[in-house]
Amino acid sequence: MGVRSWFFGGRRGRTGDRAMTVTVVTPSYNQAAYLPLCLGSVRSQSLLPMEHLVFDPGSNDGSRDIAEAALGVTLVAEKDDGQADAVGRGFSRARGDIICWLNSDDELADGGVLQRVVDRFNQPDAPDVVYGRGVYIDAEGERQRDAYINTKPESLSERLAHEVGVLQPATFLRRRVVDDIGVPDSGLHFAMDYDYWCRSVLKGHRWAFLDEELALARYYPDNKTAGRRGESYAEACEVAWKHFGFLDSRWAKRWAEFLSEGHDGILRHSGNAEIDPQRVESHTRRILRAFNGGYAPSTSLGEARTQAARSTMKAMDELGVERSAVCRPVEPETSSGKGLVCYTVGERRWGFDSGWLRATMERTAADVERLRGSRRSDTAVIVGNGPSLNDTDLSLLEGVDTFVSNFAFFKPELMRHATYLTVVNNLVAEQGAPRFGMLDGVTKLFPYWLAYCITPDEATVLFKSVGYPEFSTDIIENVSWRHTVSFFNLQLAYGLGYRRVVMIGFDHSYAQASGVAEGDVIEQEGDDANHFDARYFKGKKWHAADTDNMEAMYILAKKAYEADGRTIINATVGGRLELFPRAPLAEALEKRPSSAQVAQDAPRVLVVSSTRLGGMSATGAAMRALFGGWPSDRLAQLHCDTSRKSDTEFTTAQHLITREAANAEGLASAADIRLCKVFLDTASWLRQQDADVIYYRAIDDPAWMTPLVLALSEETGIPIVSHIMDDWATRAIRKMEGEGLTREAELLDAQLRRLFEQSAARLSISAKMSEAFRDRYGTDFVPFQNAVELDAWDVIRPTRSVSDDGVFRIVYSGSLAEDMTLHSFVDVVRATERIRYQGMSAELHVYGASWWKPVFDAHAGKDPSARGIVYHGYAPWKAYMQALKDADLQVLPMNFDAASQAYIQYSLANKSIDAMASGRPILVYGPASAGTVGYALEDGWADVLDRQG
């Protein structure tokens, strides 16, 4: 943790003889454009705070430097779990009597704010919280409108149910409030302030309104609340539902208007004021049904004596949203009968209307037949929610019927592939009822008795489900939920007709306190280490688990599947469940050949290249994609790449011959290359291994490599597959001719023609190169562009974007070669500098081999990092993929000069394929005659600027 601390002087507020002190807490991340204004608004106060704490988890736009240099600011440079966590750390650390929470893009309204606030705290009523008026400003600081404020603090306990009415930067609290109710909920990302006000008001703290303008709140598209307004509404509605026991219809309507029309709900104007009433009504009905349809919110609405409850019940009646009538709580010993079917859930017994249940089961029978007929195949995936999901290639689930469960919605990538969602645990159902009700695009399969809290909709199928320790092959009669939702899912998969089930995410281990028994309620305060997301049970209640009991249920399932000739395969990455046979997910889903098949069918290959497999260059990465999954006992390399860094460690037989060693051995000048040791050793290996093919990445440097490959093929009879990626031959021959080396140029051309003539197959980098080389050398070439494993890219998730941190990050990865990219790269550097000079927050991040760093230093200007130009050098494979995934724009520069064009006119940049695989925006900059630029123009995979400047 980096800390720099200053203590302000200046006038203090007083309560009697004791000075009242103020702490300002500012969470900040990549807010260099606004942070100076925020800090300045605090520094200008006539009553200076005791401390101003700025929490920065790792900005890369200079924000930390700004905070560290500011007088009176304590920079706390440490990682956090988001804005709410940073604020909570500040509240816990604050030493002032009064705490001000001021975000880094907000400002105090004028220099007298803190004095006026402290004076109000010093009044005889001694309030716990003081709040005032505020103004919304845009990114440039221009006034947009006054913020809506509830000026009657005595009404907050009721009106918070349907509105916020409190502006966060214009709100100040005594430190004893924090002592009483704790810090903001770090599991929230948008409504953490609203939640905190609700907690304070409902706790009985005294609030006082100060009729003064206290804060300027910045509201602009890149602002988190403005840019992600839909998520903000969803979270606010969940907060209101949690605190007041139901969701007010006014919250529902505002969210519905956003879902229908995209209005931001705060700064509506003439350009976005039109709404479709029917569409808004439909969304409102759905929201109120999801939030208020269960027994508990229906009861809260009926018992509340507030205007909010009355108006919500009226709105629900008008929209035709029924309040729970399917069940009611009954005494624990009540048996079924007299129109009720009774079932105990947790510690409570419920009586369900028998007529409703009978009709529901009739619909279930029809739904099951429909679902059986809609199976995409006989294979289904059942997903556990263990941490191993973060190491699982979920893209393989594309097109496969997939069962997910519980809080799977914390992983959007998983939900994109979900066919069914199941829940059987009452605590999960109660705490997630609104979210389950609002889920789209998935069929929800629940026990009927969860209808006491989850309101069924058109996408819900309810089942009879009694917790007997038996596997039911008839899911109309019963689907047991015993010990784990996965047992429920295995029966559903069986009953829906799947013959093959693949399990992923079954880590089969839980970190929980010693001494707890299965079913004991655990209140999870900190991060959840048992699931794929730390938020999974954080701040929630869950039942202790027993993996032995779970495994007993899995044994029942295994026996039932095997008795009917069906299969269960465990494709979990790691984990402790060893009951079922294991296989990698791709193999289990039969989406690629098994490793045994690959090993049996793969040719034995000798790779000859100046670059090692998986090396730092684009060529090394291209060959990595081609040979990365090759069986190690059928692959060997001969190369002269002395770089120690490699994207992937290949366990192949490797032989490195350096240029110095080649010269010492006479390889570079030998009249008969067959006399050299490297030739004899390599030929011996080819014979011993019964090699099938020599793959040669044709290159002019070192010059001895092509004759060596030709000699090896002639000596052993093993065919050559030659692969050429750039028109280096034209470049090399022109250079020789320009230096008067006409005979050398003729020899190189003849040697290359001989190589292509003797090759069993010839690969080029593009169709244009194949056409040109066919005309030049009189033989066919197969276009073979760089390959990527999309599965590997899909598991890398973006960790940031301009909408998250306000910085527009431009990324270039590749060479800085004089005859390929350098000159256009310099244009990109200058353009980035101009963007920053115009006041936009932009950075250019460059990734390349170490040998390009001196070239970068020579052309990027003095102190480039201060101008937002950063050279990162070599990045290991996963770090490289992450860098591309985190880009807001990727650039592919190609030189405009004639010499460069002669070299790259047929080339397709290897890195362009990686850029496409990352799924991030691409800008290609170069002449249309360059191969990469031409392909981008033809196929539309990038935006193209084909004029210089």
PDB file of N, CA and C in Angstrom, residues 227-294:
ATOM      1  N   GLY A 227     -23.994   4.982 -17.989  1.00  0.00           N
ATOM      2  CA  GLY A 227     -23.679   4.064 -19.067  1.00  0.00           C
ATOM      3  C   GLY A 227     -24.276   2.678 -18.884  1.00  0.00           C
ATOM      4  N   ARG A 228     -24.593   2.308 -17.632  1.00  0.00           N
ATOM      5  CA  ARG A 228     -25.129   0.955 -17.374  1.00  0.00           C
ATOM      6  C   ARG A 228     -26.422   1.094 -16.569  1.00  0.00           C
ATOM      7  N   ARG A 229     -27.308   1.913 -17.118  1.00  0.00           N
ATOM      8  CA  ARG A 229     -28.509   2.282 -16.379  1.00  0.00           C
ATOM      9  C   ARG A 229     -29.423   1.088 -16.120  1.00  0.00           C
ATOM     10  N   GLY A 230     -29.485   0.154 -17.081  1.00  0.00           N
ATOM     11  CA  GLY A 230     -30.342  -1.010 -16.877  1.00  0.00           C
ATOM     12  C   GLY A 230     -29.920  -1.827 -15.676  1.00  0.00           C
ATOM     13  N   GLU A 231     -28.605  -2.058 -15.541  1.00  0.00           N
ATOM     14  CA  GLU A 231     -28.099  -2.797 -14.384  1.00  0.00           C
ATOM     15  C   GLU A 231     -28.345  -2.017 -13.098  1.00  0.00           C
ATOM     16  N   SER A 232     -28.235  -0.693 -13.199  1.00  0.00           N
ATOM     17  CA  SER A 232     -28.468   0.148 -12.026  1.00  0.00           C
ATOM     18  C   SER A 232     -29.911   0.024 -11.540  1.00  0.00           C
ATOM     19  N   TYR A 233     -30.867   0.039 -12.463  1.00  0.00           N
ATOM     20  CA  TYR A 233     -32.276  -0.119 -12.078  1.00  0.00           C
ATOM     21  C   TYR A 233     -32.523  -1.482 -11.451  1.00  0.00           C
ATOM     22  N   ALA A 234     -31.956  -2.537 -12.058  1.00  0.00           N
ATOM     23  CA  ALA A 234     -32.166  -3.881 -11.526  1.00  0.00           C
ATOM     24  C   ALA A 234     -31.668  -3.973 -10.093  1.00  0.00           C
ATOM     25  N   GLU A 235     -30.495  -3.404  -9.835  1.00  0.00           N
ATOM     26  CA  GLU A 235     -29.931  -3.487  -8.487  1.00  0.00           C
ATOM     27  C   GLU A 235     -30.734  -2.645  -7.504  1.00  0.00           C
ATOM     28  N   ALA A 236     -31.174  -1.462  -7.924  1.00  0.00           N
ATOM     29  CA  ALA A 236     -31.975  -0.610  -7.038  1.00  0.00           C
ATOM     30  C   ALA A 236     -33.285  -1.292  -6.668  1.00  0.00           C
ATOM     31  N   CYS A 237     -33.906  -1.970  -7.637  1.00  0.00           N
ATOM     32  CA  CYS A 237     -35.163  -2.657  -7.353  1.00  0.00           C
ATOM     33  C   CYS A 237     -34.945  -3.806  -6.367  1.00  0.00           C
ATOM     34  N   GLU A 238     -33.838  -4.517  -6.497  1.00  0.00           N
ATOM     35  CA  GLU A 238     -33.552  -5.596  -5.545  1.00  0.00           C
ATOM     36  C   GLU A 238     -33.306  -5.045  -4.146  1.00  0.00           C
ATOM     37  N   VAL A 239     -32.642  -3.892  -4.067  1.00  0.00           N
ATOM     38  CA  VAL A 239     -32.403  -3.266  -2.764  1.00  0.00           C
ATOM     39  C   VAL A 239     -33.728  -2.866  -2.118  1.00  0.00           C
ATOM     40  N   ALA A 240     -34.598  -2.228  -2.895  1.00  0.00           N
ATOM     41  CA  ALA A 240     -35.896  -1.809  -2.355  1.00  0.00           C
ATOM     42  C   ALA A 240     -36.712  -3.012  -1.900  1.00  0.00           C
ATOM     43  N   TRP A 241     -36.711  -4.060  -2.702  1.00  0.00           N
ATOM     44  CA  TRP A 241     -37.449  -5.286  -2.379  1.00  0.00           C
ATOM     45  C   TRP A 241     -36.928  -5.894  -1.078  1.00  0.00           C
ATOM     46  N   LYS A 242     -35.615  -5.898  -0.911  1.00  0.00           N
ATOM     47  CA  LYS A 242     -35.018  -6.482   0.290  1.00  0.00           C
ATOM     48  C   LYS A 242     -35.398  -5.693   1.535  1.00  0.00           C
ATOM     49  N   HIS A 243     -35.375  -4.368   1.466  1.00  0.00           N
ATOM     50  CA  HIS A 243     -35.575  -3.547   2.664  1.00  0.00           C
ATOM     51  C   HIS A 243     -37.047  -3.355   3.028  1.00  0.00           C
ATOM     52  N   PHE A 244     -37.899  -3.298   2.006  1.00  0.00           N
ATOM     53  CA  PHE A 244     -39.295  -2.969   2.297  1.00  0.00           C
ATOM     54  C   PHE A 244     -40.238  -4.163   2.140  1.00  0.00           C
ATOM     55  N   GLY A 245     -39.716  -5.300   1.706  1.00  0.00           N
ATOM     56  CA  GLY A 245     -40.520  -6.510   1.623  1.00  0.00           C
ATOM     57  C   GLY A 245     -41.333  -6.631   0.355  1.00  0.00           C
ATOM     58  N   PHE A 246     -41.328  -5.604  -0.476  1.00  0.00           N
ATOM     59  CA  PHE A 246     -42.019  -5.639  -1.762  1.00  0.00           C
ATOM     60  C   PHE A 246     -41.382  -4.574  -2.645  1.00  0.00           C
ATOM     61  N   LEU A 247     -41.694  -4.614  -3.945  1.00  0.00           N
ATOM     62  CA  LEU A 247     -41.196  -3.602  -4.862  1.00  0.00           C
ATOM     63  C   LEU A 247     -42.312  -2.639  -5.203  1.00  0.00           C
ATOM     64  N   ASP A 248     -42.065  -1.359  -4.952  1.00  0.00           N
ATOM     65  CA  ASP A 248     -43.054  -0.335  -5.262  1.00  0.00           C
ATOM     66  C   ASP A 248     -43.264  -0.260  -6.781  1.00  0.00           C
ATOM     67  N   SER A 249     -44.509  -0.058  -7.183  1.00  0.00           N
ATOM     68  CA  SER A 249     -44.845  -0.044  -8.604  1.00  0.00           C
ATOM     69  C   SER A 249     -44.151   1.096  -9.345  1.00  0.00           C
ATOM     70  N   ARG A 250     -43.782   2.180  -8.633  1.00  0.00           N
ATOM     71  CA  ARG A 250     -43.109   3.292  -9.308  1.00  0.00           C
ATOM     72  C   ARG A 250     -41.680   2.922  -9.701  1.00  0.00           C
ATOM     73  N   TRP A 251     -40.991   2.145  -8.846  1.00  0.00           N
ATOM     74  CA  TRP A 251     -39.686   1.629  -9.244  1.00  0.00           C
ATOM     75  C   TRP A 251     -39.855   0.737 -10.470  1.00  0.00           C
ATOM     76  N   ALA A 252     -40.863  -0.130 -10.419  1.00  0.00           N
ATOM     77  CA  ALA A 252     -41.090  -1.061 -11.517  1.00  0.00           C
ATOM     78  C   ALA A 252     -41.349  -0.319 -12.824  1.00  0.00           C
ATOM     79  N   LYS A 253     -42.136   0.748 -12.754  1.00  0.00           N
ATOM     80  CA  LYS A 253     -42.461   1.480 -13.979  1.00  0.00           C
ATOM     81  C   LYS A 253     -41.248   2.192 -14.544  1.00  0.00           C
ATOM     82  N   ARG A 254     -40.413   2.785 -13.669  1.00  0.00           N
ATOM     83  CA  ARG A 254     -39.219   3.468 -14.174  1.00  0.00           C
ATOM     84  C   ARG A 254     -38.272   2.474 -14.862  1.00  0.00           C
ATOM     85  N   TRP A 255     -38.102   1.298 -14.245  1.00  0.00           N
ATOM     86  CA  TRP A 255     -37.261   0.278 -14.875  1.00  0.00           C
ATOM     87  C   TRP A 255     -37.905  -0.179 -16.177  1.00  0.00           C
ATOM     88  N   ALA A 256     -39.232  -0.346 -16.181  1.00  0.00           N
ATOM     89  CA  ALA A 256     -39.942  -0.779 -17.384  1.00  0.00           C
ATOM     90  C   ALA A 256     -39.771   0.234 -18.514  1.00  0.00           C
ATOM     91  N   GLU A 257     -39.815   1.540 -18.197  1.00  0.00           N
ATOM     92  CA  GLU A 257     -39.607   2.561 -19.222  1.00  0.00           C
ATOM     93  C   GLU A 257     -38.211   2.442 -19.819  1.00  0.00           C
ATOM     94  N   PHE A 258     -37.233   2.150 -18.975  1.00  0.00           N
ATOM     95  CA  PHE A 258     -35.890   1.979 -19.512  1.00  0.00           C
ATOM     96  C   PHE A 258     -35.826   0.751 -20.420  1.00  0.00           C
ATOM     97  N   LEU A 259     -36.397  -0.378 -19.964  1.00  0.00           N
ATOM     98  CA  LEU A 259     -36.378  -1.600 -20.760  1.00  0.00           C
ATOM     99  C   LEU A 259     -37.108  -1.402 -22.089  1.00  0.00           C
ATOM    100  N   SER A 260     -38.147  -0.582 -22.056  1.00  0.00           N
ATOM    101  CA  SER A 260     -38.956  -0.370 -23.248  1.00  0.00           C
ATOM    102  C   SER A 260     -38.338   0.650 -24.190  1.00  0.00           C
ATOM    103  N   GLU A 261     -37.858   1.773 -23.623  1.00  0.00           N
ATOM    104  CA  GLU A 261     -37.458   2.890 -24.467  1.00  0.00           C
ATOM    105  C   GLU A 261     -35.987   3.271 -24.360  1.00  0.00           C
ATOM    106  N   GLY A 262     -35.286   2.763 -23.350  1.00  0.00           N
ATOM    107  CA  GLY A 262     -33.887   3.121 -23.192  1.00  0.00           C
ATOM    108  C   GLY A 262     -33.647   4.452 -22.525  1.00  0.00           C
ATOM    109  N   HIS A 263     -34.688   5.065 -21.931  1.00  0.00           N
ATOM    110  CA  HIS A 263     -34.499   6.325 -21.220  1.00  0.00           C
ATOM    111  C   HIS A 263     -33.631   6.103 -19.993  1.00  0.00           C
ATOM    112  N   ASP A 264     -32.827   7.102 -19.656  1.00  0.00           N
ATOM    113  CA  ASP A 264     -31.936   6.926 -18.517  1.00  0.00           C
ATOM    114  C   ASP A 264     -32.613   7.172 -17.185  1.00  0.00           C
ATOM    115  N   GLY A 265     -33.830   7.675 -17.185  1.00  0.00           N
ATOM    116  CA  GLY A 265     -34.568   7.825 -15.941  1.00  0.00           C
ATOM    117  C   GLY A 265     -34.183   9.043 -15.140  1.00  0.00           C
ATOM    118  N   ILE A 266     -33.126   9.748 -15.552  1.00  0.00           N
ATOM    119  CA  ILE A 266     -32.700  10.931 -14.803  1.00  0.00           C
ATOM    120  C   ILE A 266     -32.750  12.166 -15.684  1.00  0.00           C
ATOM    121  N   LEU A 267     -32.133  12.062 -16.849  1.00  0.00           N
ATOM    122  CA  LEU A 267     -32.034  13.250 -17.699  1.00  0.00           C
ATOM    123  C   LEU A 267     -32.880  13.069 -18.953  1.00  0.00           C
ATOM    124  N   ARG A 268     -34.169  12.908 -18.761  1.00  0.00           N
ATOM    125  CA  ARG A 268     -35.066  12.797 -19.896  1.00  0.00           C
ATOM    126  C   ARG A 268     -35.189  14.159 -20.572  1.00  0.00           C
ATOM    127  N   HIS A 269     -35.270  14.138 -21.893  1.00  0.00           N
ATOM    128  CA  HIS A 269     -35.391  15.389 -22.634  1.00  0.00           C
ATOM    129  C   HIS A 269     -36.312  15.155 -23.820  1.00  0.00           C
ATOM    130  N   SER A 270     -36.500  16.202 -24.628  1.00  0.00           N
ATOM    131  CA  SER A 270     -37.475  16.113 -25.714  1.00  0.00           C
ATOM    132  C   SER A 270     -37.117  15.037 -26.725  1.00  0.00           C
ATOM    133  N   GLY A 271     -35.819  14.729 -26.831  1.00  0.00           N
ATOM    134  CA  GLY A 271     -35.398  13.721 -27.797  1.00  0.00           C
ATOM    135  C   GLY A 271     -35.647  12.292 -27.358  1.00  0.00           C
ATOM    136  N   ASN A 272     -35.957  12.080 -26.083  1.00  0.00           N
ATOM    137  CA  ASN A 272     -36.177  10.698 -25.651  1.00  0.00           C
ATOM    138  C   ASN A 272     -37.435  10.559 -24.802  1.00  0.00           C
ATOM    139  N   ALA A 273     -38.336  11.487 -24.930  1.00  0.00           N
ATOM    140  CA  ALA A 273     -39.509  11.508 -24.053  1.00  0.00           C
ATOM    141  C   ALA A 273     -40.657  10.639 -24.551  1.00  0.00           C
ATOM    142  N   GLU A 274     -40.620  10.157 -25.810  1.00  0.00           N
ATOM    143  CA  GLU A 274     -41.709   9.332 -26.328  1.00  0.00           C
ATOM    144  C   GLU A 274     -41.653   7.936 -25.716  1.00  0.00           C
ATOM    145  N   ILE A 275     -42.807   7.431 -25.320  1.00  0.00           N
ATOM    146  CA  ILE A 275     -42.869   6.072 -24.781  1.00  0.00           C
ATOM    147  C   ILE A 275     -44.045   5.337 -25.412  1.00  0.00           C
ATOM    148  N   ASP A 276     -43.939   4.022 -25.426  1.00  0.00           N
ATOM    149  CA  ASP A 276     -45.018   3.156 -25.902  1.00  0.00           C
ATOM    150  C   ASP A 276     -45.726   2.610 -24.668  1.00  0.00           C
ATOM    151  N   PRO A 277     -46.927   3.103 -24.325  1.00  0.00           N
ATOM    152  CA  PRO A 277     -47.598   2.698 -23.085  1.00  0.00           C
ATOM    153  C   PRO A 277     -47.812   1.200 -22.969  1.00  0.00           C
ATOM    154  N   GLN A 278     -48.172   0.537 -24.063  1.00  0.00           N
ATOM    155  CA  GLN A 278     -48.423  -0.900 -23.989  1.00  0.00           C
ATOM    156  C   GLN A 278     -47.149  -1.677 -23.684  1.00  0.00           C
ATOM    157  N   ARG A 279     -46.057  -1.246 -24.312  1.00  0.00           N
ATOM    158  CA  ARG A 279     -44.791  -1.931 -24.060  1.00  0.00           C
ATOM    159  C   ARG A 279     -44.342  -1.705 -22.622  1.00  0.00           C
ATOM    160  N   VAL A 280     -44.503  -0.481 -22.133  1.00  0.00           N
ATOM    161  CA  VAL A 280     -44.134  -0.180 -20.750  1.00  0.00           C
ATOM    162  C   VAL A 280     -44.994  -0.989 -19.785  1.00  0.00           C
ATOM    163  N   GLU A 281     -46.291  -1.094 -20.066  1.00  0.00           N
ATOM    164  CA  GLU A 281     -47.188  -1.872 -19.204  1.00  0.00           C
ATOM    165  C   GLU A 281     -46.763  -3.338 -19.152  1.00  0.00           C
ATOM    166  N   SER A 282     -46.388  -3.879 -20.308  1.00  0.00           N
ATOM    167  CA  SER A 282     -45.981  -5.278 -20.356  1.00  0.00           C
ATOM    168  C   SER A 282     -44.744  -5.514 -19.484  1.00  0.00           C
ATOM    169  N   HIS A 283     -43.752  -4.634 -19.584  1.00  0.00           N
ATOM    170  CA  HIS A 283     -42.546  -4.769 -18.762  1.00  0.00           C
ATOM    171  C   HIS A 283     -42.871  -4.564 -17.282  1.00  0.00           C
ATOM    172  N   THR A 284     -43.743  -3.589 -16.986  1.00  0.00           N
ATOM    173  CA  THR A 284     -44.101  -3.333 -15.582  1.00  0.00           C
ATOM    174  C   THR A 284     -44.791  -4.549 -14.977  1.00  0.00           C
ATOM    175  N   ARG A 285     -45.698  -5.139 -15.732  1.00  0.00           N
ATOM    176  CA  ARG A 285     -46.414  -6.327 -15.261  1.00  0.00           C
ATOM    177  C   ARG A 285     -45.429  -7.451 -14.942  1.00  0.00           C
ATOM    178  N   ARG A 286     -44.489  -7.653 -15.828  1.00  0.00           N
ATOM    179  CA  ARG A 286     -43.515  -8.731 -15.618  1.00  0.00           C
ATOM    180  C   ARG A 286     -42.655  -8.466 -14.386  1.00  0.00           C
ATOM    181  N   ILE A 287     -42.213  -7.233 -14.205  1.00  0.00           N
ATOM    182  CA  ILE A 287     -41.359  -6.897 -13.061  1.00  0.00           C
ATOM    183  C   ILE A 287     -42.128  -7.094 -11.759  1.00  0.00           C
ATOM    184  N   LEU A 288     -43.353  -6.580 -11.688  1.00  0.00           N
ATOM    185  CA  LEU A 288     -44.136  -6.700 -10.459  1.00  0.00           C
ATOM    186  C   LEU A 288     -44.475  -8.152 -10.159  1.00  0.00           C
ATOM    187  N   ARG A 289     -44.693  -8.930 -11.199  1.00  0.00           N
ATOM    188  CA  ARG A 289     -44.986 -10.349 -10.979  1.00  0.00           C
ATOM    189  C   ARG A 289     -43.771 -11.064 -10.409  1.00  0.00           C
ATOM    190  N   ALA A 290     -42.580 -10.750 -10.955  1.00  0.00           N
ATOM    191  CA  ALA A 290     -41.359 -11.410 -10.486  1.00  0.00           C
ATOM    192  C   ALA A 290     -41.028 -11.023  -9.051  1.00  0.00           C
ATOM    193  N   PHE A 291     -41.228  -9.759  -8.695  1.00  0.00           N
ATOM    194  CA  PHE A 291     -40.829  -9.270  -7.379  1.00  0.00           C
ATOM    195  C   PHE A 291     -41.910  -9.479  -6.321  1.00  0.00           C
ATOM    196  N   ASN A 292     -43.161  -9.327  -6.691  1.00  0.00           N
ATOM    197  CA  ASN A 292     -44.227  -9.276  -5.681  1.00  0.00           C
ATOM    198  C   ASN A 292     -45.190 -10.447  -5.714  1.00  0.00           C
ATOM    199  N   GLY A 293     -44.925 -11.449  -6.570  1.00  0.00           N
ATOM    200  CA  GLY A 293     -45.889 -12.536  -6.702  1.00  0.00           C
ATOM    201  C   GLY A 293     -45.836 -13.557  -5.587  1.00  0.00           C
ATOM    202  N   GLY A 294     -44.714 -13.649  -4.863  1.00  0.00           N
ATOM    203  CA  GLY A 294     -44.581 -14.653  -3.814  1.00  0.00           C
ATOM    204  C   GLY A 294     -45.391 -14.326  -2.572  1.00  0.00           C
TER     205      GLY A 294
END
